[in-house]
Coordinates of N, CA, C and O in Angstrom, one line a residue:
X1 N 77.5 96.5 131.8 CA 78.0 97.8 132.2 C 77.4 98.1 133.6 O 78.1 97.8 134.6
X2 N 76.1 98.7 133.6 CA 75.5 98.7 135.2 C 74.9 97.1 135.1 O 74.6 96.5 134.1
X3 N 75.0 96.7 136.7 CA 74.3 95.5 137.1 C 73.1 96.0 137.7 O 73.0 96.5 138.8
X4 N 71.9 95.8 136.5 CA 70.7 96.6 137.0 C 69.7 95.3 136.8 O 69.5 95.0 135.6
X5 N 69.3 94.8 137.9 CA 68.1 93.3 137.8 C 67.3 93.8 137.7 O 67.1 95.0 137.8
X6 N 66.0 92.7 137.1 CA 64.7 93.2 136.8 C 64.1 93.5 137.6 O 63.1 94.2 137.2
X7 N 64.1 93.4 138.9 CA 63.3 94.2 140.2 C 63.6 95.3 140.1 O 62.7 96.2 140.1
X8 N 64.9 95.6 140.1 CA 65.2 97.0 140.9 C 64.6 98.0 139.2 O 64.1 99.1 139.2
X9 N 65.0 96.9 137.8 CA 64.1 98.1 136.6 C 62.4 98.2 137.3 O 61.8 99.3 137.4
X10 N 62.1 97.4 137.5 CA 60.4 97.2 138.2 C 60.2 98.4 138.8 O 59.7 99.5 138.6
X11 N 60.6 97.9 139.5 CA 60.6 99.5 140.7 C 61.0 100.4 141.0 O 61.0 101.0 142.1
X12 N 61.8 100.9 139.5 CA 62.0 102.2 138.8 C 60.9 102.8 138.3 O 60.5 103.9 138.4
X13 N 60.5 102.0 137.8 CA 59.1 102.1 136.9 C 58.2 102.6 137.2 O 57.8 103.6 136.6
X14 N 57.6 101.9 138.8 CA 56.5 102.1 139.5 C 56.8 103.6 140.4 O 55.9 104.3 140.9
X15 N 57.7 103.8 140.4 CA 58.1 105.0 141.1 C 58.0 106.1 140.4 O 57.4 107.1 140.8
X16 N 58.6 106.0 139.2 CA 58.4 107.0 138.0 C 56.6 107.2 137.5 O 56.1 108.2 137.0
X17 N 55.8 105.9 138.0 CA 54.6 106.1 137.6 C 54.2 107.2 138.3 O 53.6 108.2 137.8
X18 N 54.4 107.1 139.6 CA 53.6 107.7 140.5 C 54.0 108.8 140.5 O 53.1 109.5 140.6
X19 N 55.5 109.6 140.5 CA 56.1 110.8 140.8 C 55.5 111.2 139.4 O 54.4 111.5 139.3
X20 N 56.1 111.2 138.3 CA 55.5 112.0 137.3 C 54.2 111.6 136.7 O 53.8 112.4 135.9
X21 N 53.8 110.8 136.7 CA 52.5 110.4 136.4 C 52.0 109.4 134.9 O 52.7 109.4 133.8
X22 N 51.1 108.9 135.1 CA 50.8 108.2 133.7 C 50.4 109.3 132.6 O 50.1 108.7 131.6
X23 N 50.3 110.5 132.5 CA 50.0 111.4 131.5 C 51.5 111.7 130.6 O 51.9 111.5 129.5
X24 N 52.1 112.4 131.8 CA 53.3 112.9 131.5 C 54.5 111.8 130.9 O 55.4 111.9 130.1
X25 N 54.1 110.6 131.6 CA 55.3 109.9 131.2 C 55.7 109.4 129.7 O 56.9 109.2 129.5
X26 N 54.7 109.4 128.8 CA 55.9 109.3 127.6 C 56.4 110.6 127.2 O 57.0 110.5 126.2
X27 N 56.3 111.9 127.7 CA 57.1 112.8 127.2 C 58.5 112.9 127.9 O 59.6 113.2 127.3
X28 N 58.5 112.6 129.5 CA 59.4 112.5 130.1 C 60.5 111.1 129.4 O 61.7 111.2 129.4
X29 N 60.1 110.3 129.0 CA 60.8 108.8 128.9 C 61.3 109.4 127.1 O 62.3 108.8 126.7
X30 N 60.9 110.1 126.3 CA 61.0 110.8 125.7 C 62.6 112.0 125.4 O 63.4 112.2 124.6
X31 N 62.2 112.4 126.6 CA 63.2 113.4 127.4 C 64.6 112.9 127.8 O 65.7 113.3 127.6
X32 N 64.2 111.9 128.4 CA 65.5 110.7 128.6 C 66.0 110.0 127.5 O 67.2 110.0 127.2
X33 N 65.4 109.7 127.0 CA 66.1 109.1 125.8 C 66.7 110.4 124.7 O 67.7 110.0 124.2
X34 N 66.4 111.2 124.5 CA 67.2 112.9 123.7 C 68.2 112.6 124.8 O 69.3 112.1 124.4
X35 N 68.1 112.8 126.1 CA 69.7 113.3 126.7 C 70.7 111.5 126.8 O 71.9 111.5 126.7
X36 N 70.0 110.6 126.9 CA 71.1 109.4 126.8 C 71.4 109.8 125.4 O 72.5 110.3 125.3
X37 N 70.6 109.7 124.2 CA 71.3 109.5 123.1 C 72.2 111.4 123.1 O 73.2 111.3 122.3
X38 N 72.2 112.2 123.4 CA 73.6 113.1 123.5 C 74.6 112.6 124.1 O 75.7 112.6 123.6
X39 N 74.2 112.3 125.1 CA 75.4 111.4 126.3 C 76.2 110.5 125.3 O 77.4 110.6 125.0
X40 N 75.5 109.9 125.0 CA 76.2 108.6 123.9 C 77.0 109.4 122.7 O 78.1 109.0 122.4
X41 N 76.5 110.4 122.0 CA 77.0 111.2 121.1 C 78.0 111.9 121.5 O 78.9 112.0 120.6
X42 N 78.3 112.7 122.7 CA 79.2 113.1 123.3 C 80.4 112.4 123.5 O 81.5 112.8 123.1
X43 N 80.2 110.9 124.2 CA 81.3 110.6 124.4 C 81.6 109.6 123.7 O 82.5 108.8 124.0
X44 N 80.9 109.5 122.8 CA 81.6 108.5 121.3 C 82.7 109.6 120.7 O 83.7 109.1 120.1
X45 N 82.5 111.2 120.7 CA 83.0 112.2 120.4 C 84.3 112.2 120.7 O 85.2 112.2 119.9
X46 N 84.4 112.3 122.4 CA 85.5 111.6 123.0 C 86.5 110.9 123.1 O 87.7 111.1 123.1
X47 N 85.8 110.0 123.0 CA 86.4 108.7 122.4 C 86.8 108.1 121.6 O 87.5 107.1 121.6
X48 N 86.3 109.1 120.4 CA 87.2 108.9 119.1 C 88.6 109.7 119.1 O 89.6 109.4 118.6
X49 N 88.2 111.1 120.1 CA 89.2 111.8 120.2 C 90.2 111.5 120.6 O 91.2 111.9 119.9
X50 N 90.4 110.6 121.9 CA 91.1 110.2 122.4 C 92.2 108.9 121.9 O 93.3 108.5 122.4
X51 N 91.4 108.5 120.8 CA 91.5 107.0 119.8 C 92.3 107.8 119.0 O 93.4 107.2 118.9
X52 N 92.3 109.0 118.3 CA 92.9 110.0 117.3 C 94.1 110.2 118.1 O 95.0 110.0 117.3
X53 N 94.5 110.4 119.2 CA 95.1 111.3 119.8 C 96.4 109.5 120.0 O 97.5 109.3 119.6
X54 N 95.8 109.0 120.4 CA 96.8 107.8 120.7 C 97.6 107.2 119.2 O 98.8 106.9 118.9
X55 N 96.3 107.2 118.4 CA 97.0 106.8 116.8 C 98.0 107.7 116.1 O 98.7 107.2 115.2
X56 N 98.0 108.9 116.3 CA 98.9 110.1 115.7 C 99.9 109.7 116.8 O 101.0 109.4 116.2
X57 N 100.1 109.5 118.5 CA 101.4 109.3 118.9 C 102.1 108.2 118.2 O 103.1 108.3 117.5
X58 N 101.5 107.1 118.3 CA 102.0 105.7 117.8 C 102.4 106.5 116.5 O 103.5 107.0 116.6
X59 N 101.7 107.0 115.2 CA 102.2 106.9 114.0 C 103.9 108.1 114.1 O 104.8 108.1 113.2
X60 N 103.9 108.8 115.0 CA 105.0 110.0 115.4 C 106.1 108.8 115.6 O 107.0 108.8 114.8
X61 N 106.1 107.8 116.7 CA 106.9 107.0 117.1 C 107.0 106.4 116.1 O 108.1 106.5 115.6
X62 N 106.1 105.6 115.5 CA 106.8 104.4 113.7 C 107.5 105.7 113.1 O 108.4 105.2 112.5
X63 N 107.5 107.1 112.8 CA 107.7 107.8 112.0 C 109.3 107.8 112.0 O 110.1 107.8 111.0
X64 N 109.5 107.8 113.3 CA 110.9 108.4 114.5 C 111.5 107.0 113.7 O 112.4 107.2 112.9
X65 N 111.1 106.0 113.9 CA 112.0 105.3 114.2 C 111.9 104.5 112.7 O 112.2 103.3 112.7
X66 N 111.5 105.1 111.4 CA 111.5 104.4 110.3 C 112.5 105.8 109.7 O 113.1 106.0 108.6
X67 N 112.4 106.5 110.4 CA 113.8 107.6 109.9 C 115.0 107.5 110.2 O 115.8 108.0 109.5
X68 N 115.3 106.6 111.3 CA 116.4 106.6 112.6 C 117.0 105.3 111.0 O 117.9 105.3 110.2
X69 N 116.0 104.3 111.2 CA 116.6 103.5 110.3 C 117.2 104.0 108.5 O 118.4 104.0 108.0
X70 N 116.2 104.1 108.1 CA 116.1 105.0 106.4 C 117.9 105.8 106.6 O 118.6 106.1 105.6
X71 N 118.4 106.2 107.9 CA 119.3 107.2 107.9 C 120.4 106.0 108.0 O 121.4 106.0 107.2
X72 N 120.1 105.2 108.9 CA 121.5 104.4 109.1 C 121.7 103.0 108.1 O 122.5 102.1 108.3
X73 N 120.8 103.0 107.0 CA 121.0 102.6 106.0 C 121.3 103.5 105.0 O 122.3 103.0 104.4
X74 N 121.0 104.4 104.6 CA 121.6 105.4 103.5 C 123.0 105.5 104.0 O 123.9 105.6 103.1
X75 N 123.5 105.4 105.1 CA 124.9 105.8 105.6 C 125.5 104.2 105.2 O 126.2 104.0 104.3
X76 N 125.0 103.4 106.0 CA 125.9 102.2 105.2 C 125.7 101.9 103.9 O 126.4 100.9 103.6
X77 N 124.9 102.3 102.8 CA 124.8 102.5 101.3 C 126.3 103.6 101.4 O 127.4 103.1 101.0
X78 N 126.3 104.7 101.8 CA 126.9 105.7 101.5 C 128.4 105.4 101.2 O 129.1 105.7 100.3
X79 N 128.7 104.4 102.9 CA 130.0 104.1 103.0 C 130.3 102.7 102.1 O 131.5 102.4 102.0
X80 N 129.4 101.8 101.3 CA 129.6 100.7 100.5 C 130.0 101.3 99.0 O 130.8 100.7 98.2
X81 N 129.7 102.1 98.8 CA 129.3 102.8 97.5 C 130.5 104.0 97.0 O 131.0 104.4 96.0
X82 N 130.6 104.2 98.5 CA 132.2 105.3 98.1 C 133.2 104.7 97.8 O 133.6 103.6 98.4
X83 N 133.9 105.2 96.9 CA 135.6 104.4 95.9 C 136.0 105.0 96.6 O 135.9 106.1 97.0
X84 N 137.1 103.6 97.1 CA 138.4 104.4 97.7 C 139.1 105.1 97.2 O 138.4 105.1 96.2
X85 N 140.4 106.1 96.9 CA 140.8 107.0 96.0 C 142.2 105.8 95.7 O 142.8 105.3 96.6
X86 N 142.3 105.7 94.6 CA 143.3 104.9 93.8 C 144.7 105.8 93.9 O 144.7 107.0 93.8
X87 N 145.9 104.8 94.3 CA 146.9 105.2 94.8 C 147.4 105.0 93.9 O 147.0 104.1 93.1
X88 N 148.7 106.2 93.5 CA 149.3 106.5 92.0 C 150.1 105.1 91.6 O 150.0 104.3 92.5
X89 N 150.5 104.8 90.8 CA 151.6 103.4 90.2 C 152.7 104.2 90.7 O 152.5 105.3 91.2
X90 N 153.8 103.8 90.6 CA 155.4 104.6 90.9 C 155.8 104.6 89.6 O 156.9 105.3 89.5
X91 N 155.2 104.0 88.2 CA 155.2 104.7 86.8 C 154.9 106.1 86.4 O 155.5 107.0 85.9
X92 N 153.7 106.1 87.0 CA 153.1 107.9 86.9 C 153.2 108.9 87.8 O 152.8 110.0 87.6
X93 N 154.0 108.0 89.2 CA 154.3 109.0 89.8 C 155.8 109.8 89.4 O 156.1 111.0 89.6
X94 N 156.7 108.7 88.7 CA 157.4 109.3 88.0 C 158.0 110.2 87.2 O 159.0 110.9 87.2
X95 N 156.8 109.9 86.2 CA 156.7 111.0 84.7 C 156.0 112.0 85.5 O 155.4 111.9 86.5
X96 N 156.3 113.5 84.6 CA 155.8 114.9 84.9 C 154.5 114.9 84.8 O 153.9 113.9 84.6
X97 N 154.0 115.8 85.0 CA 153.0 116.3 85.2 C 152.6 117.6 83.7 O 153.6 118.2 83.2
X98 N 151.3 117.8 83.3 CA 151.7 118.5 82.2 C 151.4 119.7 82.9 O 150.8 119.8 84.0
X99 N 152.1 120.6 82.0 CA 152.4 122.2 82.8 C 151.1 123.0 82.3 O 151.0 124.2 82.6
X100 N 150.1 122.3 81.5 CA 149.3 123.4 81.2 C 148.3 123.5 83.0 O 148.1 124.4 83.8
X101 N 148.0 122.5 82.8 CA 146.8 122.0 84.2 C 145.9 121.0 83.1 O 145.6 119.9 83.6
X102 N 145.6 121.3 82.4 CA 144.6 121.5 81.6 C 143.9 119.3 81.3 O 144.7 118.4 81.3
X103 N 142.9 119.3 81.3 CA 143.5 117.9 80.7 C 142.9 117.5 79.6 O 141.8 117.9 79.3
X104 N 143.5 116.6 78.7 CA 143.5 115.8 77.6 C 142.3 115.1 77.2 O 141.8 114.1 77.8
X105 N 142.1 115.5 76.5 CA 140.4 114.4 75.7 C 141.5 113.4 75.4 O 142.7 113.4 75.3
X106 N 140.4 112.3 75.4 CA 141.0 110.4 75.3 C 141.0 110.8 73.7 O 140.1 111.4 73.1
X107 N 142.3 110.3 73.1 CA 142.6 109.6 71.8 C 141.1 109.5 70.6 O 140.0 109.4 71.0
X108 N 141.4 109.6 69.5 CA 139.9 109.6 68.6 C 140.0 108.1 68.2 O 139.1 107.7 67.5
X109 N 141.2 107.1 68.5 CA 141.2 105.8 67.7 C 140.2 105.1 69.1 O 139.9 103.9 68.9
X110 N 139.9 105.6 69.9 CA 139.2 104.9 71.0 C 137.6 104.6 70.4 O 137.0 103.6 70.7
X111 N 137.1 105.7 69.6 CA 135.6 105.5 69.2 C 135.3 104.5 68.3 O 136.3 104.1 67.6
X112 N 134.3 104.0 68.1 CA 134.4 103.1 67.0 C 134.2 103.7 65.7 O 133.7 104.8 65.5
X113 N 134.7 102.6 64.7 CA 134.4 103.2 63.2 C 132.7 103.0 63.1 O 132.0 102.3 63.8
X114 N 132.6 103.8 62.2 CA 131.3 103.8 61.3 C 131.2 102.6 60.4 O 132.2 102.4 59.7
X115 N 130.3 101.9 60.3 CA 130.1 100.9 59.7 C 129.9 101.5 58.1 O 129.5 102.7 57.9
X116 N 130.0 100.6 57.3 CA 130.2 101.0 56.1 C 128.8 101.1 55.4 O 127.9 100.4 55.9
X117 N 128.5 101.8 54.4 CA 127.0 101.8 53.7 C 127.5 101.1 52.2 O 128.6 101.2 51.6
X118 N 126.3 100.5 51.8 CA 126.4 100.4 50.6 C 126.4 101.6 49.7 O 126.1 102.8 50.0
X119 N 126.7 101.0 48.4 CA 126.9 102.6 47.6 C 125.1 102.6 47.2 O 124.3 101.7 47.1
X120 N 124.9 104.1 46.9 CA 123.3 104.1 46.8 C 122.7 103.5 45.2 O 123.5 103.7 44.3
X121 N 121.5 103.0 44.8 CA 121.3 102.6 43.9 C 120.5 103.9 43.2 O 119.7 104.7 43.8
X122 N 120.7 103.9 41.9 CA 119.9 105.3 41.1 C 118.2 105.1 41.6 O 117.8 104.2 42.3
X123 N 117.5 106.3 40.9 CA 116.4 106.4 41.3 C 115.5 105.9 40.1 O 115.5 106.3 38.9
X124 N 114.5 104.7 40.6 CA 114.0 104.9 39.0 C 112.3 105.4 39.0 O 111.7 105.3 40.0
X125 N 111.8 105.9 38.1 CA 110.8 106.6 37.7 C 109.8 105.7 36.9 O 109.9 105.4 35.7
X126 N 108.6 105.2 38.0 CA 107.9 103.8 37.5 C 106.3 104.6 37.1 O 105.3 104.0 36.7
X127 N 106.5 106.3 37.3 CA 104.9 106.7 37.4 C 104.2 106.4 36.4 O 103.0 106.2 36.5
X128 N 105.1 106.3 35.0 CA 104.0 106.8 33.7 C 104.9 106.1 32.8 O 105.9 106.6 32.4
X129 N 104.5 104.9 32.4 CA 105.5 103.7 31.3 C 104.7 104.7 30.0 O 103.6 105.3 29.9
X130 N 106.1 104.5 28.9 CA 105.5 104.5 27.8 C 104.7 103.7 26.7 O 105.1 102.6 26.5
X131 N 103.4 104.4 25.6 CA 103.0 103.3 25.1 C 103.4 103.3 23.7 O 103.7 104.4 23.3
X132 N 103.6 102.6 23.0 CA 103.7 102.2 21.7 C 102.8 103.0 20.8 O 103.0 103.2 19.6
X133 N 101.6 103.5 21.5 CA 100.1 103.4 20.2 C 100.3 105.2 20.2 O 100.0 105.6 19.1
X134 N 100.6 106.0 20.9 CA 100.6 107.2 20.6 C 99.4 107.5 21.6 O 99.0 106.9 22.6
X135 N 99.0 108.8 21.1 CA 97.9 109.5 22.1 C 96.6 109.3 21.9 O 96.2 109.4 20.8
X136 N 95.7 108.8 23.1 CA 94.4 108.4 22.6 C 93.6 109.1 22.3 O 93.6 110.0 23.1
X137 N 92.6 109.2 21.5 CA 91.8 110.3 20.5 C 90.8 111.3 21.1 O 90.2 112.2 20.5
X138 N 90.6 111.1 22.1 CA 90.0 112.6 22.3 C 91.6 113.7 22.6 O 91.5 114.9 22.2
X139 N 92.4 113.5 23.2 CA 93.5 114.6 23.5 C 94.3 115.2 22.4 O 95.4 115.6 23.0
X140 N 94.4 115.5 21.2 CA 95.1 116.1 20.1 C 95.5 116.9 20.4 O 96.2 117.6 19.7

């Protein structure tokens, strides 16, 4: 990023010794390092902002243009899928028309029959067989 050689850090150094002093200097170097790391914090801030700000346009434009499509396929679904309207025979355009308006339920021989059941068999009663010997001796 900066082209900063080790001389010229050197004699940053020695310059800083002398202006603020060897006492003060780790509070100062201290002091610099709190405001680089804001600086850095600031404009990573930025920079994300700006990263936000580019990815919401791009996602607006795929948006645009995944609608433009989704539209001009539902329309050619629309137009594949529509029946054309069936043109009368010259049999039915012949015969009347019925005068009620009203129209006709289809025929009842159209549904299918009911399949047949067997006839039901009686019920039989298996709870309590009878015995031969009578009632057993404590129940009189």
């Amino acid at each position: 990023m900066f082209d900063i050689a080790p001389s010229e850090l050197l004699l940053t150094a020695v310059v800083a010794i002398v202006v603020i002093g060897p006492k003060d200097l780790p509070r100062a170097l201290r002091l610099a390092g709190s405001w680089l790391a804001k600086i850095r914090r600031v404009s990573g801030h930025f920079r994300s902002g700006i990263e936000e700000m580019i990815r919401q346009a791009e996602l607006e434009e795929m948006e645009k243009k995944w609608r433009e499509k989704n539209e001009a396929i539902m329309r050619e679904e629309a137009a594949a899928h529509t029946p054309a309207l069936p043109e009368p025979a010259p049999a039915e355009a012949a015969s009347p028309a019925p005068q009620t308006g009203a129209h006709t339920p289809p025929p009842v021989d159209l549904l299918p029959e009911p399949a047949s059941q067997p006839a039901p068999q009686p019920i039989v009663d298996h709870a309590a067989p009878e015995l031969p010997f009578g009632q057993p001796k404590g129940q009189a």
